[in-house]
Amino acid sequence: MNLDEMHAAIIEQAPDGIVILDMDMNIVEVNPQACSQFGYTREELMGMHLQEIERSMDMNSIQAMINRLKIEGTVFFESQATRKDDSQWPAGIKACLMNVEGEQFAVAFCRDISAQKKTKKKLEGERNFMNALMDNFPDGIYFKDLDRRLIRVNRKLMNDLGAQKESEILGKTDLELYGDKFGRQSMEVEQRILDTGQPCIGLVESRELEDGSLNWTLTTKVPLLNEQGKITGIAGVSREINEIKQAEATLRIRESQLSVAIQIAGLAYWEFNVEEQLFTFNDHFYDVFHTSFAEVGSYHMSPQEYAERFLFSEDQNVIQQEIQKTLDTTDPHFNGKIDHRIRYPNGEAGYVAVRYFAVKDNQGRTVKTFGASQNVTERLLAEKAIRDSEAQLSVATQIAKLGYWEYNIRTNLITFSEQFYTLLGYTAHDLGGYIMTPEEYGRQLLTPEDYEKVVQQITGAIQKPQPANHYFEHRIKHANGKLRISAVRFITIPNDQGRIYKTIGIYQDITDRKQAELALVESEANLQKAFEIAAIGPCKYNIVDDRYEWTTRALDVIGLDIDRAPVTFVDFLALVPPEDIPLVWKEMEQSNRVGVFDLEHRLIVKGKHKWIRFRSHVEYDDHGKPVGTVGIVQDISARKLAEEELSSYREKLEQLVQRRTAQLENINKDLEAFAYSISHDLRAPLRHINGFSNMLKRRLHKEVDEEAIKYIDLINKASSRMGTMIDGLLNFSRLGRQEIEHSEIDLNQLIGLLVTEFEPDISNRQVEWRIGELPVIWGDITLLKVAFENLISNAIKYTQRKEKAIIEIGACPNSEPCTLYVKDNGIGFDMAYVDQLFGVFHRLHRDEEFEGTGIGLANVQQIIKKHGGSIYARSEEGKGTTFYIRFKQL
């Protein structure tokens, strides 16, 4: 590879788009990456002005850039580049000037900086978020360097220190800010963090203020590490906990008061000393647990003794987890509650509701928990019974799709259950609550006629003297807008004076059941219609009793009257022709094994043969013995007749095909004889014309009759052209009969070979070849060579008047199926005559202008069609022609 080739390869494979422009800012060259960036092909970009792809730049800014290039040599700027589809993308442009053979060009290197823009924007957003978070954080946040000097603080810490600006406190240590006592203690802690790399979490610190009061803070300090894991400083968070400390003091003061209050309230008071691991109980605690101080012998016991005496083993882990939460919490106001089982001395179970609190020391450690227990056994059992009852009722109503309702006559209000709305797809919010008047109910959920029906039913039930159960059905509106069918059952409730004052009822959605009933009726009707259309009738045979059960439909299918119907199997065989009886016996024996009886045979009905199909399933008893069959009988006489006619038609059709095949073979022989005659018999007269005209021409040369010689030349030229046309016509006829031999073809190699073969013909012309990357296809290489040879020959022929011929061969990008093109910049043609382009002997240009037989493109079309493809052309007079060939890509 020489240096120029290496430079070209680098440009072609460069990751950035490269655009070369002349000094008028017209594009003269681009690399593939630029084509991809701007969404154009190389051909489309060539000659475009810079403004077409950089619309954000006007002529003034372009001129300013050119001036900068001339002064600085290289410039870099960001721009919004425009793609072919008018979408824009941020581009980083680096431009420079280049001199080639005395001519100056501008070279622009384009890089898509979308990712960089997004990253930068994301970093700015994260930075702004962190700044806002720090400045609005309720605790003081700070960062220090290795000398323990402040390098950054948030607004809260500045306010705590009374600083107006960061500069007032940045660069200072705690010793400088807080004085000797607290400052030195704080810096010692920070030095340990820098030495060990271990954080200090939850440090409670107190600092004496000028007025003598203490300022309590809860502080966490951690080391800052770089990417290599090396300590670069310290980060800290401090929270004032003065109110917590005051609350602790108040809590300690009121502990005794709370203990007295609990005793007065009769609660089971207890407390647990964490350090001593000891429970202490009051007298009422033992009452709650159905025991006493005398039975226990002490008001104190360990957690193990408490668990063994009062808890079930399966509940101990739950209690232990709650205790551990109390010990682990750092919340000075922590409190909790739990309901759990207890074990009475007699082994029975009870339930207690426990509320408890944690007491912390000055270091935030839990030193004690205390609380109260209340016996809630009766309440929980009652609640459980209610929940179980409600759950059972809810499940029952859901399974039965029931919705409860109640109508109070005195208040004229209806109350609905949740399940009522659920069945209709509503919520109580949708309908304005669970209570409404009958009028609202009718307006929202019923049609006018259904509302009248409901009113009549309820009014009639109320007016009856005795309570009774009532039932009726009506339609109701579902949330999806459709009408559902509901079944309503209700009873009337009398008061003490025997007057009806309330009705209670349930709603049940029976739409599916009603639809199923209608579908069943319709299905039965359709089944009967189907039986009639298909000439099918159901029947049964009881093997044990040897008795047939015929339906009326089955007897109609067979054509038997009820009094002539066979009762036993022997009676049935009497209707079967003797030659079909063995088939019936064989199928009967086989059906007992496989479980299905399926046989087509004939019956003699009223003296005529009739084709019948019996298909039945065998039924077995518990011991696997066949006891009967259930199935259908079908009249297939029409089908059998059609099959016989079809068989006869097939035989006639085969005979006709054989005759037509023989006729086609004779026609092909005649065509081959005709082709032979054209090839041999017509050539002899042409040779005689050429021979005698040449002899006459030599004689006339002696007398120098130039006009006669001219006529003889025309005769020779015409006879030669006729010979060429005969050859072309024979080739065209052979192509139609020639079989394709498929193989894998690399079109890059085939086109390269053809271009090389045409080089001698254009040695005295200026021809530019533009060959793109071509695919590999599946086809006949001999025929395809002929096709592309014709297309390239046409391109060379019709560009001969051009000072510089340009012939392009390539593949259309992203085309499916694969589409190739052969393009020239020749004289072109009028698209009004495009339909004549591929006809035999049809030419769009005169012989005097361009030589040819008019068969070449016809051959090309025939070859492409034999490969399952297609060919078409696009042209404009004076601007060239493009042929498009579509193939199935391998």
PDB file of C-alpha atoms in Angstrom, residues 684-698 712 716 719:
ATOM      1  CA  ALA A 684     -27.790 -19.028 -47.478  1.00  0.00           C
ATOM      2  CA  PRO A 685     -29.686 -16.254 -49.354  1.00  0.00           C
ATOM      3  CA  LEU A 686     -27.984 -13.651 -47.166  1.00  0.00           C
ATOM      4  CA  ARG A 687     -24.580 -15.103 -48.021  1.00  0.00           C
ATOM      5  CA  HIS A 688     -25.526 -15.049 -51.718  1.00  0.00           C
ATOM      6  CA  ILE A 689     -26.603 -11.390 -51.482  1.00  0.00           C
ATOM      7  CA  ASN A 690     -23.322 -10.452 -49.784  1.00  0.00           C
ATOM      8  CA  GLY A 691     -21.239 -12.512 -52.226  1.00  0.00           C
ATOM      9  CA  PHE A 692     -22.822 -11.222 -55.428  1.00  0.00           C
ATOM     10  CA  SER A 693     -22.958  -7.617 -54.196  1.00  0.00           C
ATOM     11  CA  ASN A 694     -19.213  -7.765 -53.413  1.00  0.00           C
ATOM     12  CA  MET A 695     -18.495  -9.188 -56.894  1.00  0.00           C
ATOM     13  CA  LEU A 696     -20.581  -6.431 -58.461  1.00  0.00           C
ATOM     14  CA  LYS A 697     -18.799  -3.853 -56.329  1.00  0.00           C
ATOM     15  CA  ARG A 698     -15.365  -5.032 -57.572  1.00  0.00           C
ATOM     16  CA  ILE A 712     -24.127  -1.846 -52.890  1.00  0.00           C
ATOM     17  CA  ASN A 716     -24.248  -5.255 -47.609  1.00  0.00           C
ATOM     18  CA  SER A 719     -27.938  -7.955 -45.036  1.00  0.00           C
TER      19      SER A 719
END
